[in-house]
Structures are given as structure tokens and as C-alpha cells.
PDB file of C-alpha atoms in Angstrom:
ATOM      1  CA  MET A  21      50.056  26.021 -10.993  1.00 96.00           C
ATOM      2  CA  LYS A  22      47.359  24.090  -9.394  1.00 98.00           C
ATOM      3  CA  LEU A  23      44.867  22.560 -11.563  1.00 98.00           C
ATOM      4  CA  VAL A  24      41.375  21.534 -10.692  1.00 98.00           C
ATOM      5  CA  ARG A  25      38.332  20.322 -12.384  1.00 98.00           C
ATOM      6  CA  TYR A  26      35.079  21.134 -10.204  1.00 98.00           C
ATOM      7  CA  GLY A  27      31.388  20.840  -9.991  1.00 98.00           C
ATOM      8  CA  ARG A  28      29.127  17.837 -10.197  1.00 97.00           C
ATOM      9  CA  PRO A  29      29.879  14.227 -11.471  1.00 96.00           C
ATOM     10  CA  GLY A  30      30.036  14.386 -15.184  1.00 95.00           C
ATOM     11  CA  LYS A  31      29.695  18.448 -15.335  1.00 97.00           C
ATOM     12  CA  GLU A  32      33.032  19.582 -14.128  1.00 98.00           C
ATOM     13  CA  LYS A  33      34.417  22.859 -15.016  1.00 98.00           C
ATOM     14  CA  PRO A  34      38.193  23.489 -15.402  1.00 98.00           C
ATOM     15  CA  GLY A  35      39.414  25.627 -12.991  1.00 98.00           C
ATOM     16  CA  LEU A  36      42.998  26.707 -10.802  1.00 98.00           C
ATOM     17  CA  ILE A  37      44.095  27.324  -7.415  1.00 97.00           C
ATOM     18  CA  ASP A  38      45.579  30.981  -7.282  1.00 96.00           C
ATOM     19  CA  ASP A  39      48.121  31.704  -5.124  1.00 93.00           C
ATOM     20  CA  GLU A  40      46.024  32.896  -2.001  1.00 95.00           C
ATOM     21  CA  GLY A  41      44.229  29.558  -2.628  1.00 95.00           C
ATOM     22  CA  LYS A  42      41.089  30.608  -4.267  1.00 97.00           C
ATOM     23  CA  LEU A  43      39.113  29.027  -6.636  1.00 98.00           C
ATOM     24  CA  ARG A  44      39.625  30.679  -9.896  1.00 98.00           C
ATOM     25  CA  ASP A  45      37.115  29.381 -13.197  1.00 98.00           C
ATOM     26  CA  LEU A  46      38.836  28.761 -16.209  1.00 98.00           C
ATOM     27  CA  SER A  47      35.976  27.989 -18.304  1.00 96.00           C
ATOM     28  CA  GLY A  48      36.029  31.230 -20.233  1.00 96.00           C
ATOM     29  CA  VAL A  49      39.602  30.409 -21.469  1.00 96.00           C
ATOM     30  CA  ILE A  50      39.561  26.496 -22.185  1.00 97.00           C
ATOM     31  CA  ASP A  51      36.526  23.665 -22.234  1.00 96.00           C
ATOM     32  CA  ASP A  52      38.023  21.427 -20.354  1.00 97.00           C
ATOM     33  CA  ILE A  53      41.498  20.117 -18.286  1.00 98.00           C
ATOM     34  CA  GLY A  54      42.410  17.206 -20.662  1.00 97.00           C
ATOM     35  CA  PRO A  55      45.228  15.763 -22.903  1.00 97.00           C
ATOM     36  CA  GLU A  56      45.191  19.123 -25.257  1.00 96.00           C
ATOM     37  CA  GLN A  57      45.800  21.404 -22.094  1.00 97.00           C
ATOM     38  CA  LEU A  58      48.989  18.958 -20.473  1.00 98.00           C
ATOM     39  CA  SER A  59      51.977  19.660 -22.624  1.00 97.00           C
ATOM     40  CA  ASP A  60      54.705  22.494 -21.543  1.00 97.00           C
ATOM     41  CA  LYS A  61      53.217  24.603 -24.015  1.00 97.00           C
ATOM     42  CA  ALA A  62      49.662  24.596 -23.303  1.00 97.00           C
ATOM     43  CA  ILE A  63      50.415  24.800 -19.204  1.00 97.00           C
ATOM     44  CA  LYS A  64      52.831  27.501 -19.876  1.00 96.00           C
ATOM     45  CA  LYS A  65      50.110  29.266 -21.758  1.00 96.00           C
ATOM     46  CA  LEU A  66      47.751  29.036 -18.919  1.00 95.00           C
ATOM     47  CA  SER A  67      50.481  30.232 -16.342  1.00 94.00           C
ATOM     48  CA  LYS A  68      50.595  33.377 -18.033  1.00 95.00           C
ATOM     49  CA  ILE A  69      47.118  34.523 -17.581  1.00 94.00           C
ATOM     50  CA  PRO A  70      46.700  37.222 -14.744  1.00 94.00           C
ATOM     51  CA  HIS A  71      45.226  34.628 -12.215  1.00 93.00           C
ATOM     52  CA  ALA A  72      43.276  37.618 -10.157  1.00 92.00           C
ATOM     53  CA  ASP A  73      40.929  38.247 -13.422  1.00 94.00           C
ATOM     54  CA  LEU A  74      39.494  34.933 -13.750  1.00 97.00           C
ATOM     55  CA  PRO A  75      36.125  34.894 -11.961  1.00 97.00           C
ATOM     56  CA  LEU A  76      36.191  33.967  -8.339  1.00 97.00           C
ATOM     57  CA  VAL A  77      34.118  30.578  -7.407  1.00 98.00           C
ATOM     58  CA  ARG A  78      31.973  31.039  -4.522  1.00 94.00           C
ATOM     59  CA  GLY A  79      31.247  28.198  -2.238  1.00 94.00           C
ATOM     60  CA  ASN A  80      32.920  24.951  -1.926  1.00 95.00           C
ATOM     61  CA  PRO A  81      32.437  22.816  -4.918  1.00 98.00           C
ATOM     62  CA  ARG A  82      33.220  19.362  -5.170  1.00 98.00           C
ATOM     63  CA  MET A  83      36.636  18.538  -6.815  1.00 98.00           C
ATOM     64  CA  GLY A  84      36.578  15.799  -9.539  1.00 98.00           C
ATOM     65  CA  VAL A  85      39.625  14.425 -11.346  1.00 98.00           C
ATOM     66  CA  PRO A  86      41.369  16.696 -12.462  1.00 98.00           C
ATOM     67  CA  VAL A  87      42.166  15.892 -15.649  1.00 98.00           C
ATOM     68  CA  ALA A  88      39.407  14.194 -18.029  1.00 98.00           C
ATOM     69  CA  LYS A  89      39.838  11.445 -20.628  1.00 97.00           C
ATOM     70  CA  VAL A  90      42.328   9.455 -18.828  1.00 98.00           C
ATOM     71  CA  GLY A  91      43.186   6.819 -20.979  1.00 98.00           C
ATOM     72  CA  LYS A  92      45.160   4.873 -18.803  1.00 98.00           C
ATOM     73  CA  PHE A  93      45.349   4.036 -14.702  1.00 98.00           C
ATOM     74  CA  ILE A  94      48.401   2.373 -14.199  1.00 98.00           C
ATOM     75  CA  GLY A  95      50.047   1.128 -10.927  1.00 98.00           C
ATOM     76  CA  ILE A  96      53.152   0.085  -9.450  1.00 97.00           C
ATOM     77  CA  GLY A  97      53.306  -2.289  -6.558  1.00 94.00           C
ATOM     78  CA  LEU A  98      55.826  -2.712  -3.864  1.00 92.00           C
ATOM     79  CA  ASN A  99      57.738   0.269  -4.807  1.00 96.00           C
ATOM     80  CA  TYR A 100      58.849   1.322  -0.920  1.00 95.00           C
ATOM     81  CA  TYR A 101      61.679  -0.413   0.593  1.00 93.00           C
ATOM     82  CA  ASP A 102      59.782  -0.356   4.009  1.00 89.00           C
ATOM     83  CA  HIS A 103      56.181  -1.222   2.403  1.00 88.00           C
ATOM     84  CA  ALA A 104      57.847  -4.615   1.019  1.00 87.00           C
ATOM     85  CA  GLU A 105      59.319  -5.236   4.359  1.00 87.00           C
ATOM     86  CA  GLU A 106      56.375  -4.755   6.248  1.00 86.00           C
ATOM     87  CA  MET A 107      54.646  -7.314   3.827  1.00 81.00           C
ATOM     88  CA  GLY A 108      57.493  -9.899   4.056  1.00 84.00           C
ATOM     89  CA  LEU A 109      58.084  -9.564   0.528  1.00 84.00           C
ATOM     90  CA  PRO A 110      61.339  -9.324  -1.391  1.00 91.00           C
ATOM     91  CA  ILE A 111      62.478  -6.189  -2.977  1.00 93.00           C
ATOM     92  CA  PRO A 112      61.496  -6.239  -6.487  1.00 94.00           C
ATOM     93  CA  LYS A 113      64.459  -6.284  -9.124  1.00 96.00           C
ATOM     94  CA  GLU A 114      62.125  -4.552 -11.982  1.00 97.00           C
ATOM     95  CA  PRO A 115      59.019  -2.527 -11.167  1.00 97.00           C
ATOM     96  CA  ILE A 116      55.536  -4.419 -10.501  1.00 95.00           C
ATOM     97  CA  VAL A 117      53.057  -3.262 -13.311  1.00 96.00           C
ATOM     98  CA  PHE A 118      48.852  -3.483 -12.721  1.00 96.00           C
ATOM     99  CA  MET A 119      46.095  -1.453 -13.985  1.00 96.00           C
ATOM    100  CA  LYS A 120      43.396   0.118 -12.543  1.00 98.00           C
ATOM    101  CA  ALA A 121      40.014   0.262 -13.982  1.00 97.00           C
ATOM    102  CA  THR A 122      39.462   4.082 -15.235  1.00 98.00           C
ATOM    103  CA  THR A 123      35.788   3.011 -14.354  1.00 98.00           C
ATOM    104  CA  CYS A 124      37.269   3.467 -10.142  1.00 98.00           C
ATOM    105  CA  LEU A 125      38.331   7.264 -10.859  1.00 98.00           C
ATOM    106  CA  SER A 126      36.763   9.539  -8.675  1.00 98.00           C
ATOM    107  CA  GLY A 127      36.997  12.708  -7.079  1.00 98.00           C
ATOM    108  CA  ALA A 128      39.304  13.282  -4.161  1.00 98.00           C
ATOM    109  CA  ASP A 129      36.592  13.762  -1.539  1.00 98.00           C
ATOM    110  CA  ASP A 130      34.148  11.451  -3.114  1.00 98.00           C
ATOM    111  CA  PRO A 131      32.745   8.460  -0.808  1.00 98.00           C
ATOM    112  CA  VAL A 132      34.745   5.400  -1.166  1.00 98.00           C
ATOM    113  CA  MET A 133      32.249   2.589  -1.843  1.00 98.00           C
ATOM    114  CA  LEU A 134      32.862  -0.606  -0.247  1.00 97.00           C
ATOM    115  CA  PRO A 135      32.387  -3.802  -3.110  1.00 96.00           C
ATOM    116  CA  LYS A 136      29.462  -5.566  -2.543  1.00 93.00           C
ATOM    117  CA  GLY A 137      30.394  -8.682  -0.380  1.00 88.00           C
ATOM    118  CA  SER A 138      33.664  -6.970   0.412  1.00 92.00           C
ATOM    119  CA  LYS A 139      35.703  -7.858   3.547  1.00 92.00           C
ATOM    120  CA  LYS A 140      39.069  -6.626   3.071  1.00 97.00           C
ATOM    121  CA  THR A 141      39.213  -3.584   1.300  1.00 97.00           C
ATOM    122  CA  ASP A 142      42.267  -1.749   1.996  1.00 97.00           C
ATOM    123  CA  TRP A 143      44.152   1.847   1.845  1.00 98.00           C
ATOM    124  CA  GLU A 144      47.144   3.248  -0.011  1.00 98.00           C
ATOM    125  CA  VAL A 145      48.293   6.974  -0.173  1.00 98.00           C
ATOM    126  CA  GLU A 146      50.300   7.429  -3.094  1.00 98.00           C
ATOM    127  CA  LEU A 147      51.865  10.053  -5.214  1.00 98.00           C
ATOM    128  CA  GLY A 148      50.488  10.148  -8.556  1.00 98.00           C
ATOM    129  CA  ILE A 149      51.958  11.185 -11.900  1.00 98.00           C
ATOM    130  CA  ILE A 150      49.671  12.382 -15.075  1.00 98.00           C
ATOM    131  CA  ILE A 151      51.351  12.048 -18.322  1.00 98.00           C
ATOM    132  CA  GLY A 152      51.715  15.248 -20.499  1.00 98.00           C
ATOM    133  CA  THR A 153      53.305  14.497 -23.840  1.00 98.00           C
ATOM    134  CA  ARG A 154      53.495  11.130 -25.639  1.00 98.00           C
ATOM    135  CA  ALA A 155      56.210   8.937 -24.028  1.00 98.00           C
ATOM    136  CA  ARG A 156      58.028   5.918 -26.029  1.00 98.00           C
ATOM    137  CA  TYR A 157      60.969   4.605 -25.179  1.00 98.00           C
ATOM    138  CA  VAL A 158      62.431   7.216 -23.457  1.00 98.00           C
ATOM    139  CA  SER A 159      65.688   7.537 -21.297  1.00 98.00           C
ATOM    140  CA  GLU A 160      65.475   7.930 -17.543  1.00 98.00           C
ATOM    141  CA  LYS A 161      67.092  11.345 -18.156  1.00 98.00           C
ATOM    142  CA  ASP A 162      64.192  12.346 -20.571  1.00 98.00           C
ATOM    143  CA  ALA A 163      61.219  10.788 -18.592  1.00 98.00           C
ATOM    144  CA  GLU A 164      60.150  13.735 -16.547  1.00 96.00           C
ATOM    145  CA  LYS A 165      59.663  16.052 -19.638  1.00 97.00           C
ATOM    146  CA  HIS A 166      57.192  14.202 -20.277  1.00 98.00           C
ATOM    147  CA  ILE A 167      55.570  14.903 -17.024  1.00 98.00           C
ATOM    148  CA  ALA A 168      52.283  17.473 -16.606  1.00 98.00           C
ATOM    149  CA  GLY A 169      52.277  17.168 -13.086  1.00 98.00           C
ATOM    150  CA  TYR A 170      51.577  15.233  -9.600  1.00 98.00           C
ATOM    151  CA  CYS A 171      48.743  14.535  -7.894  1.00 98.00           C
ATOM    152  CA  VAL A 172      47.456  12.518  -4.542  1.00 98.00           C
ATOM    153  CA  ILE A 173      46.129   9.142  -5.160  1.00 98.00           C
ATOM    154  CA  ASN A 174      44.497   6.607  -2.957  1.00 98.00           C
ATOM    155  CA  ASP A 175      45.009   3.476  -4.278  1.00 98.00           C
ATOM    156  CA  LEU A 176      42.254   1.430  -2.800  1.00 98.00           C
ATOM    157  CA  SER A 177      42.345  -2.315  -2.728  1.00 95.00           C
ATOM    158  CA  GLU A 178      40.384  -5.594  -2.144  1.00 95.00           C
ATOM    159  CA  ARG A 179      43.035  -7.797  -0.915  1.00 92.00           C
ATOM    160  CA  GLU A 180      40.807 -10.738  -1.105  1.00 92.00           C
ATOM    161  CA  TYR A 181      40.363 -10.104  -4.736  1.00 86.00           C
ATOM    162  CA  GLN A 182      43.730  -9.345  -5.111  1.00 84.00           C
ATOM    163  CA  PHE A 183      45.507 -12.269  -3.571  1.00 76.00           C
ATOM    164  CA  GLU A 184      43.512 -14.999  -2.868  1.00 78.00           C
ATOM    165  CA  GLN A 185      41.303 -15.110  -6.310  1.00 81.00           C
ATOM    166  CA  GLY A 186      43.718 -15.847  -8.743  1.00 76.00           C
ATOM    167  CA  SER A 187      47.013 -14.078  -9.496  1.00 74.00           C
ATOM    168  CA  GLN A 188      45.791 -11.240 -11.194  1.00 78.00           C
ATOM    169  CA  TRP A 189      46.133  -7.832  -8.997  1.00 79.00           C
ATOM    170  CA  ASP A 190      43.845  -5.904 -11.150  1.00 83.00           C
ATOM    171  CA  LYS A 191      40.737  -7.467  -9.841  1.00 86.00           C
ATOM    172  CA  GLY A 192      41.371  -5.971  -6.293  1.00 86.00           C
ATOM    173  CA  LYS A 193      42.254  -2.593  -7.950  1.00 94.00           C
ATOM    174  CA  GLY A 194      39.798  -1.287 -10.222  1.00 95.00           C
ATOM    175  CA  CYS A 195      36.093  -1.671  -7.984  1.00 96.00           C
ATOM    176  CA  ASP A 196      34.205   1.413  -8.446  1.00 97.00           C
ATOM    177  CA  THR A 197      35.206   4.446  -6.317  1.00 98.00           C
ATOM    178  CA  PHE A 198      38.723   2.744  -5.920  1.00 98.00           C
ATOM    179  CA  GLY A 199      40.438   5.464  -7.303  1.00 98.00           C
ATOM    180  CA  PRO A 200      40.489   8.711  -5.784  1.00 98.00           C
ATOM    181  CA  VAL A 201      42.620  11.578  -7.478  1.00 98.00           C
ATOM    182  CA  GLY A 202      43.619  14.913  -6.507  1.00 97.00           C
ATOM    183  CA  PRO A 203      41.802  17.237  -5.358  1.00 98.00           C
ATOM    184  CA  TRP A 204      44.131  19.149  -8.058  1.00 98.00           C
ATOM    185  CA  LEU A 205      47.270  18.402 -10.082  1.00 98.00           C
ATOM    186  CA  VAL A 206      50.178  20.324  -9.413  1.00 98.00           C
ATOM    187  CA  THR A 207      52.433  21.475 -12.220  1.00 98.00           C
ATOM    188  CA  ARG A 208      55.844  19.657 -12.800  1.00 97.00           C
ATOM    189  CA  ASP A 209      57.460  23.150 -12.335  1.00 95.00           C
ATOM    190  CA  GLU A 210      55.900  23.778  -8.944  1.00 96.00           C
ATOM    191  CA  VAL A 211      56.926  20.059  -7.359  1.00 97.00           C
ATOM    192  CA  TYR A 212      61.218  20.811  -6.720  1.00 91.00           C
ATOM    193  CA  GLN A 213      62.262  17.538  -5.682  1.00 94.00           C
ATOM    194  CA  VAL A 214      59.593  14.777  -6.051  1.00 97.00           C
ATOM    195  CA  ASN A 215      61.817  12.020  -4.426  1.00 93.00           C
ATOM    196  CA  LYS A 216      61.408  13.733  -1.094  1.00 96.00           C
ATOM    197  CA  LEU A 217      57.850  14.190  -0.455  1.00 98.00           C
ATOM    198  CA  ASP A 218      56.466  13.508   2.825  1.00 98.00           C
ATOM    199  CA  LEU A 219      53.024  11.177   2.496  1.00 98.00           C
ATOM    200  CA  TYR A 220      50.271  10.350   5.224  1.00 98.00           C
ATOM    201  CA  LEU A 221      47.311   8.871   5.810  1.00 98.00           C
ATOM    202  CA  GLU A 222      44.881   8.714   8.814  1.00 98.00           C
ATOM    203  CA  LEU A 223      41.729   6.263   9.270  1.00 98.00           C
ATOM    204  CA  ASN A 224      39.473   8.040  11.643  1.00 98.00           C
ATOM    205  CA  GLY A 225      41.764  10.256  13.062  1.00 98.00           C
ATOM    206  CA  LYS A 226      44.705   7.793  13.845  1.00 98.00           C
ATOM    207  CA  ARG A 227      47.819   7.696  11.629  1.00 98.00           C
ATOM    208  CA  MET A 228      48.089   4.774   9.512  1.00 98.00           C
ATOM    209  CA  GLN A 229      50.601   5.797   6.949  1.00 98.00           C
ATOM    210  CA  THR A 230      53.828   7.883   7.238  1.00 97.00           C
ATOM    211  CA  GLY A 231      56.141   8.142   4.650  1.00 97.00           C
ATOM    212  CA  SER A 232      58.602   9.751   2.220  1.00 97.00           C
ATOM    213  CA  THR A 233      58.942   8.949  -1.587  1.00 98.00           C
ATOM    214  CA  GLU A 234      62.578   9.238  -0.957  1.00 96.00           C
ATOM    215  CA  ASN A 235      62.055   5.210   0.250  1.00 96.00           C
ATOM    216  CA  MET A 236      60.793   4.364  -3.469  1.00 97.00           C
ATOM    217  CA  ILE A 237      62.399   1.531  -4.431  1.00 97.00           C
ATOM    218  CA  PHE A 238      61.996   3.125  -8.400  1.00 98.00           C
ATOM    219  CA  SER A 239      62.238   7.096  -9.086  1.00 98.00           C
ATOM    220  CA  VAL A 240      59.578   8.680 -10.898  1.00 98.00           C
ATOM    221  CA  ALA A 241      62.068   8.865 -13.835  1.00 98.00           C
ATOM    222  CA  GLN A 242      62.428   5.196 -13.552  1.00 98.00           C
ATOM    223  CA  ILE A 243      59.104   4.268 -13.604  1.00 98.00           C
ATOM    224  CA  VAL A 244      57.840   6.395 -16.827  1.00 98.00           C
ATOM    225  CA  SER A 245      61.223   5.641 -18.584  1.00 98.00           C
ATOM    226  CA  TYR A 246      60.487   1.610 -17.600  1.00 98.00           C
ATOM    227  CA  LEU A 247      56.630   2.028 -18.621  1.00 98.00           C
ATOM    228  CA  SER A 248      57.756   3.286 -21.884  1.00 98.00           C
ATOM    229  CA  GLN A 249      59.513   0.822 -23.115  1.00 98.00           C
ATOM    230  CA  TYR A 250      56.181  -1.445 -22.814  1.00 98.00           C
ATOM    231  CA  MET A 251      53.430   0.554 -23.795  1.00 98.00           C
ATOM    232  CA  THR A 252      52.910   4.156 -24.947  1.00 98.00           C
ATOM    233  CA  LEU A 253      52.052   6.935 -22.431  1.00 98.00           C
ATOM    234  CA  GLU A 254      49.729   9.107 -23.575  1.00 98.00           C
ATOM    235  CA  PRO A 255      48.675  12.798 -22.194  1.00 98.00           C
ATOM    236  CA  GLY A 256      46.403  12.233 -19.437  1.00 98.00           C
ATOM    237  CA  ASP A 257      47.214   8.754 -18.706  1.00 98.00           C
ATOM    238  CA  VAL A 258      47.687   8.548 -14.851  1.00 98.00           C
ATOM    239  CA  ILE A 259      50.486   6.560 -12.618  1.00 98.00           C
ATOM    240  CA  ALA A 260      49.919   5.382  -9.375  1.00 98.00           C
ATOM    241  CA  THR A 261      53.525   4.807  -7.917  1.00 98.00           C
ATOM    242  CA  GLY A 262      53.438   2.494  -4.790  1.00 97.00           C
ATOM    243  CA  THR A 263      52.356   3.302  -1.302  1.00 96.00           C
ATOM    244  CA  PRO A 264      54.876   3.654   2.198  1.00 96.00           C
ATOM    245  CA  PRO A 265      54.266   0.916   5.023  1.00 95.00           C
ATOM    246  CA  GLY A 266      51.084   1.308   7.236  1.00 96.00           C
ATOM    247  CA  VAL A 267      48.453  -0.595   5.114  1.00 96.00           C
ATOM    248  CA  GLY A 268      45.620  -2.564   6.694  1.00 96.00           C
ATOM    249  CA  ASN A 269      46.723  -5.619   5.299  1.00 93.00           C
ATOM    250  CA  ALA A 270      50.091  -5.624   7.067  1.00 92.00           C
ATOM    251  CA  ARG A 271      49.041  -4.827  10.719  1.00 93.00           C
ATOM    252  CA  LYS A 272      48.593  -7.065  13.393  1.00 92.00           C
ATOM    253  CA  PRO A 273      45.974  -7.298  13.703  1.00 95.00           C
ATOM    254  CA  LYS A 274      44.878  -6.835   9.844  1.00 96.00           C
ATOM    255  CA  ARG A 275      42.504  -4.193   9.785  1.00 97.00           C
ATOM    256  CA  PHE A 276      40.050  -3.285   6.729  1.00 98.00           C
ATOM    257  CA  LEU A 277      37.609  -0.859   6.088  1.00 98.00           C
ATOM    258  CA  LYS A 278      34.101  -0.575   7.392  1.00 97.00           C
ATOM    259  CA  LYS A 279      31.141   1.352   6.829  1.00 97.00           C
ATOM    260  CA  GLY A 280      31.628   4.526   8.844  1.00 98.00           C
ATOM    261  CA  ASP A 281      35.126   4.878   8.589  1.00 98.00           C
ATOM    262  CA  PHE A 282      36.713   8.122   7.682  1.00 98.00           C
ATOM    263  CA  LEU A 283      39.848   8.655   5.881  1.00 98.00           C
ATOM    264  CA  ARG A 284      42.361  11.700   5.513  1.00 98.00           C
ATOM    265  CA  LEU A 285      45.096  11.604   3.486  1.00 98.00           C
ATOM    266  CA  GLY A 286      47.609  13.723   1.551  1.00 98.00           C
ATOM    267  CA  ILE A 287      51.243  14.631   0.218  1.00 98.00           C
ATOM    268  CA  ALA A 288      53.181  17.692   1.214  1.00 97.00           C
ATOM    269  CA  GLY A 289      52.599  20.360  -1.537  1.00 97.00           C
ATOM    270  CA  LEU A 290      49.990  18.217  -3.397  1.00 98.00           C
ATOM    271  CA  GLY A 291      46.912  18.438  -1.133  1.00 98.00           C
ATOM    272  CA  GLU A 292      44.838  16.421   0.912  1.00 98.00           C
ATOM    273  CA  GLN A 293      41.942  13.798   0.020  1.00 98.00           C
ATOM    274  CA  GLN A 294      39.059  13.133   2.741  1.00 98.00           C
ATOM    275  CA  GLN A 295      36.810  10.171   2.198  1.00 98.00           C
ATOM    276  CA  ASP A 296      33.858   8.629   3.970  1.00 98.00           C
ATOM    277  CA  VAL A 297      33.035   4.683   3.492  1.00 98.00           C
ATOM    278  CA  ILE A 298      30.109   3.888   2.597  1.00 97.00           C
ATOM    279  CA  ALA A 299      28.508   0.321   1.968  1.00 95.00           C
ATOM    280  CA  TYR A 300      27.641  -0.643  -1.475  1.00 92.00           C
ATOM    281  CA  GLN A 301      24.828   0.820  -3.342  1.00 84.00           C
ATOM    282  CA  GLN A 302      23.337   0.182  -6.648  1.00 75.00           C
ATOM    283  CA  TYR A 303      23.657   3.049  -9.090  1.00 63.00           C
TER     284      TYR A 303
END
């Protein structure tokens, strides 16, 4: 299934995309798509509902973050062999872990807002993992059982904040709007080869990133297992698994986002995001 949350920010309703690509309303069945709806049992129950019987949603509503009440937003750095190479950095021996503030979460097509005074905001298309059941000290063999599904993430990063203002990556990763997630959560049972998915990102119509999850240094199962040794992963937690080559910081000359830019990015089978880049604004 493709599960979504649609509508105005803070007023999203639960829904799903049916086999014909049409948006169906789930609000008569569940209140929201949050941690309680992400277990295998809950997803199986939803899958048994005749989708054609659900109300059809007209128009083209905004897609919000496909899961509510995200507790943790975790990132993995330098997780593609070809991205580490373009950055001129050694292959990590263990996953590089950082946190993205949950306040940076936004819908797949919401505008990307440049931080106040930012000059080095960069893009990163990434495979996202959404946890379905609690994971604590799980093995690689059992790790995928704890995953509800997968999604597209743009792990936006302010490189000056990340690399030039101390040693903590988190400052450059958690700015408002720096975490577009979605447009939907594709349940685990529909993603057959998660370690062989094509990714892409375009800036103003020009291809910047082309990659495949088969070039990940640490696989999905390795990431979930590794993280569970150091923190309890809860239903609804989101993990960004790293980006392929082609980021602005590695280009010659470097290219960073500016007001008026337009991003389009996606992953095979998981959907596409489109974002206008706007200047900082107080709200």
C-alpha cells in the first residue's frame, strides 16, 4: 500500500493511493497514520479494506509527512561508496549517525526555505525508512521485520553550519523545511529489492544526482540493526539512509541553492518530490 496524509499543514487526513493511482480517504476508518497504525497487524488490517469502497478525494491536495508524531528523525552520513569518493573522504567503518530536528519535517512538495543568511544550502535525495515496531538490540536478520515501509527524503543541509561551525553536523541538518518526507509511505511488502532502487535529483531541470541503493555502504538491515544497539527505535521514527553522488558541495565549482531554484527528486517505486526554493521568512 501507499499510505498518505493529505491536507493543510496541521490538518492532514489519512489516506491511501489505490491501484489506479487515485487518492482515497481513510478518515472514516482511522483517525490518522501514526505509530499505532504502523505495525504489521495494523497494516494488514488496512490492506484488507476494499479500496474501491473508500471515498475518492477530488482535486490535488497537498501531501503532508506520511506519518504523524515522528519521535526521532535520524540521518546516516557518507553511506554511498561513490558519494564518499566524490567528497574525498575515507569509507566509514561504521555508520555515521546524526540527528535531524523533527521541526524540519515538511511535506514532499512544500517549499524549501533558505535559513536566514544561508549561503551553502545543499540537496540530498535519500531512501527513507519508517519504523513500524519497536527495535532494541535487533540482529541484521530480524531488522526488516521492524520496518513499516519506505519513502523519499530530501536531506537538505547547510554546509557552512555543518562543516565550518564546529564538529556537530546536526546544526546544518535541522533547519526549518530541511526534511521533506513522502509523498507517501510504501509498505515494506511492496518494496521487493530495497537494496536495488534507483534515485535521482534534478535542479532546474538538470540532472544532479543519479544513483542506486545497491551502492550503499551499509544496507537497510545493517542500519536498523546498528542503530538499535545504541537507541531504541520506536514506531514512527524516520531514518534517512544517505545520498548518492552529485551534491552541490562536491561539484566544481560548488553549487548551492538560491531563491527561485526548483528541485525534483524521487526513487523508483516510492514517488517523487517537487520543491520551490524560497528566501527566509518569519512565520
